[in-house]
Short mmCIF file of C-alpha atoms in Angstrom, two decimals:
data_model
loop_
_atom_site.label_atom_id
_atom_site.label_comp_id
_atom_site.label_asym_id
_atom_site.label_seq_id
_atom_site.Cartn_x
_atom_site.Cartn_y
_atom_site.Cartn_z
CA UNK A 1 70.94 110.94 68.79
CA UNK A 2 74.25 113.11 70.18
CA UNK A 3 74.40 110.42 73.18
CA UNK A 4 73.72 107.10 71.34
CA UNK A 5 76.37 108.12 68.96
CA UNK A 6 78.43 108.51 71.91
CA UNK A 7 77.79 104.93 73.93
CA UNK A 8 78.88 103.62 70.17
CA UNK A 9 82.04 105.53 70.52
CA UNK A 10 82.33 104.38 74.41
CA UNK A 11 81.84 100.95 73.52
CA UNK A 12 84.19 100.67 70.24
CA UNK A 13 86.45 102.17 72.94
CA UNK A 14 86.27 99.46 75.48
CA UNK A 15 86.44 96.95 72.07
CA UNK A 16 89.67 98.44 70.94
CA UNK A 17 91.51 98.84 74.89
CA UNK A 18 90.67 95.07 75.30
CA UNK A 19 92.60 94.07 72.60
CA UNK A 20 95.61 96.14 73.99
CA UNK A 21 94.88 94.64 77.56
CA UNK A 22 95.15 91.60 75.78
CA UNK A 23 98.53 92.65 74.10
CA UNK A 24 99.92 93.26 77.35
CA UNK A 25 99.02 89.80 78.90
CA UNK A 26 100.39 87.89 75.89
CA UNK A 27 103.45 89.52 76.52
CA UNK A 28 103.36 88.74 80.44
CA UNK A 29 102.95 84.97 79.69
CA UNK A 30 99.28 84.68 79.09
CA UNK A 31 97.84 81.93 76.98
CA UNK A 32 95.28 83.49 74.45
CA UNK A 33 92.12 80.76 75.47
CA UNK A 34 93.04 81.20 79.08
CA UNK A 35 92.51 85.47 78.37
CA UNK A 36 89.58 84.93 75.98
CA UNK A 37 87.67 82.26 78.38
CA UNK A 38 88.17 84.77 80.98
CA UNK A 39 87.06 87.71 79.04
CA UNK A 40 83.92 85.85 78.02
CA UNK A 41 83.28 84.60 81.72
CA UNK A 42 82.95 88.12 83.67
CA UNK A 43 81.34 89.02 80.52
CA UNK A 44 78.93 86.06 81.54
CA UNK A 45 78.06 87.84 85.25
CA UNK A 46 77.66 91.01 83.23
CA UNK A 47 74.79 90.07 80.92
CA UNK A 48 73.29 88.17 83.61
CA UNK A 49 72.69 90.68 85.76
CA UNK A 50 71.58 92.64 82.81
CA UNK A 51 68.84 89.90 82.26
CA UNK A 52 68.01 89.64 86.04
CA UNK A 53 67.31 93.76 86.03
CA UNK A 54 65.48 93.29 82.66
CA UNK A 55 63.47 90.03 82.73
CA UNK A 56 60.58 90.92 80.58
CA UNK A 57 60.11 89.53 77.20
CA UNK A 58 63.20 87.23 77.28
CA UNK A 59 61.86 84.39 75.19
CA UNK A 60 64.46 82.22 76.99
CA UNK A 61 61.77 79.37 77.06
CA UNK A 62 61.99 79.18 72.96
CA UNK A 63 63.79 76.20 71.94
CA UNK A 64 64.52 78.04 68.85
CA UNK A 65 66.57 80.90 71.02
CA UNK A 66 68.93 78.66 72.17
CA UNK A 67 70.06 77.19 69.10
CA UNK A 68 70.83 80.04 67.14
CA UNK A 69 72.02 81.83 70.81
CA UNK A 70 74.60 78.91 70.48
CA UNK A 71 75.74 79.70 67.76
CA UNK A 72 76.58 82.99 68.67
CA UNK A 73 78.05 81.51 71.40
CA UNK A 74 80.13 79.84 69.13
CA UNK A 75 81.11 82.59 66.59
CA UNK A 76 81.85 84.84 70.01
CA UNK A 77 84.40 81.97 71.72
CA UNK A 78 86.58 81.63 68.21
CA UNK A 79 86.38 85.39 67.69
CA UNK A 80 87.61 85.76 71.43
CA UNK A 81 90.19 83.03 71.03
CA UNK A 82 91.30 83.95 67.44
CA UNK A 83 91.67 87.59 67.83
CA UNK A 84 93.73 86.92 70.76
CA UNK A 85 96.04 84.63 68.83
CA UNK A 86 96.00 86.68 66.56
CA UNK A 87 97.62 89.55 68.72
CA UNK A 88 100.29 86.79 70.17
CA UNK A 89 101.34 86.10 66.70
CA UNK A 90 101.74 89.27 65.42
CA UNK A 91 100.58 92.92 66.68
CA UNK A 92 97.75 94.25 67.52
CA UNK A 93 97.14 96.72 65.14
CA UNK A 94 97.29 93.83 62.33
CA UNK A 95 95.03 91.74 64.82
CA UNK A 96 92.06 94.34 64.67
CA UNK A 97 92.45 95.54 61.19
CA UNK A 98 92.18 91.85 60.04
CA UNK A 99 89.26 91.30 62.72
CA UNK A 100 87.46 94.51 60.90
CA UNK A 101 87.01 92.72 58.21
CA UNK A 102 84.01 90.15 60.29
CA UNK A 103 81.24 92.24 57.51
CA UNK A 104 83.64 91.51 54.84
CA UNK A 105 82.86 87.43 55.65
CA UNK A 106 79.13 88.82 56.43
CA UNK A 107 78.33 89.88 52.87
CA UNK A 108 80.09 87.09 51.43
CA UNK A 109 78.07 84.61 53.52
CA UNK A 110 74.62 86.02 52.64
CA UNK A 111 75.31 85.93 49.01
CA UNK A 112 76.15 82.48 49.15
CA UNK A 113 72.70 81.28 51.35
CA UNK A 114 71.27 83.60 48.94
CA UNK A 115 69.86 86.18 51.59
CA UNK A 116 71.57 89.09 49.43
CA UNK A 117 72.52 89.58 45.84
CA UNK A 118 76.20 91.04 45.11
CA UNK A 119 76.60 94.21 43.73
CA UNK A 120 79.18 95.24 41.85
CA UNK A 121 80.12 98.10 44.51
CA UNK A 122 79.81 95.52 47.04
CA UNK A 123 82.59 92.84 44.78
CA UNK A 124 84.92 95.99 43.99
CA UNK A 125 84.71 96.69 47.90
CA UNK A 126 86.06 92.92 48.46
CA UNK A 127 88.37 92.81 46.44
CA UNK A 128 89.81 96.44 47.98
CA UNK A 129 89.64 94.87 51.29
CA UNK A 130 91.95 92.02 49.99
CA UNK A 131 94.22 94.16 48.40
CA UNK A 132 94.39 96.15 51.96
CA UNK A 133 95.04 92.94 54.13
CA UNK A 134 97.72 91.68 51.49
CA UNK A 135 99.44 94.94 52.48
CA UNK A 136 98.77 95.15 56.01
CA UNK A 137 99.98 91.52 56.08
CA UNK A 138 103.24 91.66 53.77
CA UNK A 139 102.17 88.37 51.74
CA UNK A 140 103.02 90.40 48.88
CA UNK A 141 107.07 89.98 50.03
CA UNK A 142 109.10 86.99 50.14
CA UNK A 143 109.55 87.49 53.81
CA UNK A 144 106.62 89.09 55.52
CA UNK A 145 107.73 91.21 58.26
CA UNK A 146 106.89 90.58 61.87
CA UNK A 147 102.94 88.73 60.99
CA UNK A 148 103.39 84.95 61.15
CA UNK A 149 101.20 83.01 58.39
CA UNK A 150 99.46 81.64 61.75
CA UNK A 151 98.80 84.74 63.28
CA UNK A 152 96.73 86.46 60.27
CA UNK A 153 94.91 83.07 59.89
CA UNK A 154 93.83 83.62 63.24
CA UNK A 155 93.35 87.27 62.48
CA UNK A 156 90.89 86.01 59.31
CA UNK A 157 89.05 83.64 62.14
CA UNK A 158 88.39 86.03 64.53
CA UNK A 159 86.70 88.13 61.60
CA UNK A 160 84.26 84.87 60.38
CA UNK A 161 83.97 83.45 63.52
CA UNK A 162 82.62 87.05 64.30
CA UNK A 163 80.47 86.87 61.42
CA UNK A 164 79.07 83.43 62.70
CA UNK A 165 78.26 85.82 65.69
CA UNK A 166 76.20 88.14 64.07
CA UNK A 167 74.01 85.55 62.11
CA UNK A 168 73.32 83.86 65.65
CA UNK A 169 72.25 86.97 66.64
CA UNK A 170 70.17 87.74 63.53
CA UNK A 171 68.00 84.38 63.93
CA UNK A 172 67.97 84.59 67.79
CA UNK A 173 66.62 88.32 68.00
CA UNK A 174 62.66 88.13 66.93
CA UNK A 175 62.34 85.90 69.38
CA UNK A 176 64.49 86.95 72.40
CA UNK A 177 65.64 89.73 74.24
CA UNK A 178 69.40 90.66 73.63
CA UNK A 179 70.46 89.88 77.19
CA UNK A 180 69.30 86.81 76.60
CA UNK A 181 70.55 85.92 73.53
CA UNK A 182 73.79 87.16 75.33
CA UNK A 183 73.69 85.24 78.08
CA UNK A 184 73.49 81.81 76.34
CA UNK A 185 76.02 83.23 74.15
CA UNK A 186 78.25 83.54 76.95
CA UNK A 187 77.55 80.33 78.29
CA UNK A 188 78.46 78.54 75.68
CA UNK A 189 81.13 80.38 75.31
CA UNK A 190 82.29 79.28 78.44
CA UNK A 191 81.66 75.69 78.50
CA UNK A 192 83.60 75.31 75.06
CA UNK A 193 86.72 77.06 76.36
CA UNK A 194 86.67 76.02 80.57
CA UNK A 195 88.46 72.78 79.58
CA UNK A 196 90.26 73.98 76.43
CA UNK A 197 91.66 76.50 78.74
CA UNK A 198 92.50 74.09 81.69
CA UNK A 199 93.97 71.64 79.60
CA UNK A 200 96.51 74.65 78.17
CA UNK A 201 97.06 76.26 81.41
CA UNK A 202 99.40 78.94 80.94
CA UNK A 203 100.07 81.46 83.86
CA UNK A 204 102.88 83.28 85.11
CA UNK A 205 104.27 82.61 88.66
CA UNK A 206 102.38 85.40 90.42
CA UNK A 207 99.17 86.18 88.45
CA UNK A 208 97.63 88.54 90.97
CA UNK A 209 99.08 92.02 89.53
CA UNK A 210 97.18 91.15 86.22
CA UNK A 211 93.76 90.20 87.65
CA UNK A 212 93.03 93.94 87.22
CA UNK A 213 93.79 93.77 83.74
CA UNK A 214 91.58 91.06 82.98
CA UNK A 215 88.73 92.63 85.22
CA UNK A 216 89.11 95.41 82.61
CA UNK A 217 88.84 92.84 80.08
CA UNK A 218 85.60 90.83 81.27
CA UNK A 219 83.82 93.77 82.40
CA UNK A 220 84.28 96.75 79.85
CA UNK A 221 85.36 94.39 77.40
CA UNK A 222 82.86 91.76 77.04
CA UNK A 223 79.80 92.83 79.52
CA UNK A 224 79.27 96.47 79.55
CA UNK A 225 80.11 97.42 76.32
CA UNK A 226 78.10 95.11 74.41
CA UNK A 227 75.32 96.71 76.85
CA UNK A 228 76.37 100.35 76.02
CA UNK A 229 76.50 99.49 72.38
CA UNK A 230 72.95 98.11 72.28
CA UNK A 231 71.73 100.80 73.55
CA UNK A 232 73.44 103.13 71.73
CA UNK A 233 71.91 101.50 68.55
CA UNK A 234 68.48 102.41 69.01
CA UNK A 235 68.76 105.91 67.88
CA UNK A 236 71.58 105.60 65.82
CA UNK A 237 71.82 105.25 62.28
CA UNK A 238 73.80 102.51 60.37
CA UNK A 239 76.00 105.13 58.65
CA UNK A 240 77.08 106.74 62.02
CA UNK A 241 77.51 103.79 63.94
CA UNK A 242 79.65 102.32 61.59
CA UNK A 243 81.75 105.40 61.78
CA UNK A 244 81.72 105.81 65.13
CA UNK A 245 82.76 101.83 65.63
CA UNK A 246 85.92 102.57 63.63
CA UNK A 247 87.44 103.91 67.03
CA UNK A 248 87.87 99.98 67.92
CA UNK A 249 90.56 99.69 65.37
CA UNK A 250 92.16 102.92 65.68
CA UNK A 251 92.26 102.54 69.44
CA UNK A 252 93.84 99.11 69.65
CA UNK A 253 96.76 99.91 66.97
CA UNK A 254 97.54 103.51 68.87
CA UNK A 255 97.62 101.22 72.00
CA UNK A 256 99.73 99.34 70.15
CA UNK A 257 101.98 101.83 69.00
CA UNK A 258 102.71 104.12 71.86
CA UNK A 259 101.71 101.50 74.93
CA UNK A 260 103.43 98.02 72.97
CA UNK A 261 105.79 99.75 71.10
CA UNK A 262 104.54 97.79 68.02
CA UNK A 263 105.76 99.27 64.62
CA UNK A 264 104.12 100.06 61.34
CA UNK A 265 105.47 100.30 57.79
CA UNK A 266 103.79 102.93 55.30
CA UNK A 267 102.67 100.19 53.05
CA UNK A 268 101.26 98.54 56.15
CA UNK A 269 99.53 101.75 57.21
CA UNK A 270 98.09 101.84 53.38
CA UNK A 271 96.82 98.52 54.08
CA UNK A 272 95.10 99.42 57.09
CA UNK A 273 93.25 102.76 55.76
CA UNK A 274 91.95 100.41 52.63
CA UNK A 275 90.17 98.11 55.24
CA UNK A 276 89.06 100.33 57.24
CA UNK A 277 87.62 103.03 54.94
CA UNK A 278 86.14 99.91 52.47
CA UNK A 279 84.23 98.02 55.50
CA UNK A 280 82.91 101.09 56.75
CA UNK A 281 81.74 101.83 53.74
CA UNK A 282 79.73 98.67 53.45
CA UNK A 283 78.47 98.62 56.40
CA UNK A 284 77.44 102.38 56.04
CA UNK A 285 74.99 100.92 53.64
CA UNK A 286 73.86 97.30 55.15
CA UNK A 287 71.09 94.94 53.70
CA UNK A 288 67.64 94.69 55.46
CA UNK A 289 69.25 90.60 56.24
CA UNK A 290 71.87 92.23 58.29
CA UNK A 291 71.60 92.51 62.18
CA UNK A 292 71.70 96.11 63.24
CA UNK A 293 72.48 95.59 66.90
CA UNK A 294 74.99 93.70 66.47
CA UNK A 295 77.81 95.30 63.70
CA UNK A 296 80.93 96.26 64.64
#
């Protein structure tokens, strides 16, 4: 159990690095669908060769795979895109605090198809979390400091489109292997943001220092960690994975921080505990509806 609690740690890792990589190539010039439809592309090889090792079972023949695999496609390119945004708008740190929230929209999504019945520690935990993002936000103040109405929109997008990820997944996974519900995930993914991207070309005048940067991104960002986390699930336990994911956050906003030189208020560091502490807590404790493999 020791070393699938560590590949959860390893992978929140990569999760929370990317989205400092990504801080760093907003700030070089990048445009945030060029950096998320590359992220999601090398992802794309990744899981491939993941399905070409591991062929058995796929269920990639099942027309009902590729519908709900689309969808996760779908909730993966705006969480990708968003959360990227997100960072260009505003900070890091505020980016993945606000994407932390995806089992916030989760919970709030199964009560209303009726796959789970609220609670009221569940509603108090909601309402918590809002509290928390009004403060990590500022949209208590008459001015909010340094977080742009459009970046925590985007922030709130990344979470649901993230959310729209994980009920893909849900649907997809009795009948499919994950690397191949990842792989037509990935796909579509690509094909939705190739000409979005194109169309919004923005690149610096000599991109070739930062194609390390976004090898980083695509590889351990997008392809290998979603492997490592996978695996790390199958002898994990919600509780502890959920813990252990929290290093995403933390990671990104100390990348932030000391790599960025992003700032943080105390209220704004209030704001981020609150999120943090409440989602884990829910997702310490998920309903049989929700997709283990995939939580973050």
């Amino acid at each position: 159990m020791m070393k699938s609690t560590i590949l959860v740690v390893i992978a929140a890792l990569f999760w929370g690095l990317s989205g400092g990589v990504a801080g760093l190539l907003t700030a070089y010039g990048w445009d945030a669908t060029n950096i998320a439809f590359y992220r999601g592309a090398m992802g794309l090889v990744c899981v491939l060769i993941w399905l070409g090792i591991r062929p058995r079972n796929s269920g990639i023949l099942r027309p009902r795979v590729w519908v709900w695999s689309a969808v996760a496609g779908l909730g993966v390119a705006g969480n990708f895109t968003f959360y990227f945004i997100s960072i260009a708008e505003g900070s890091v740190a505020v980016a993945a605090a606000l994407m932390y929230c995806a089992p916030v929209f989760v919970y709030l999504l199964s009560c209303i198809l009726r796959l789970e019945h609220p609670t009221v520690k569940k509603t108090a935990s909601l309402f918590c979390v809002i509290l928390g993002i009004l403060l990590l936000t500022g949209a208590y103040a008459v001015t909010p400091a340094e977080v742009t109405p459009r970046g925590v929109a985007a922030g709130l997008l990344s979470a649901g489109s993230y959310a729209l990820f994980i009920f893909g997944f849900k649907y997809a996974s009795p009948h499919a292997s994950p690397q191949t519900i990842l792989s037509i995930a990935f796909t579509v993914l690509t094909l939705l943001l190739f000409p979005v991207a194109h169309l919004s070309q923005t690149v610096p005048r000599d991109p070739t220092p930062h194609w390390p940067l976004f090898a980083f991104l695509g590889i351990f960002g997008a392809g290998l960690s979603f492997i490592i986390y996978i695996y790390g699930l199958r002898h994990t336990t919600p509780a502890v994975a959920s813990i252990a994911a929290m290093v995403e956050p933390v990671t990104a906003s100390l990348f932030g921080v000391f790599i960025l030189s992003e700032t943080l208020t105390v209220v704004q560091l209030v704001g981020m505990g609150m999120i943090l502490i409440t989602v884990t807590t829910i997702k310490s404790t998920p309903p049989k509806q929700t997709p283990r493999l995939v939580e973050r």
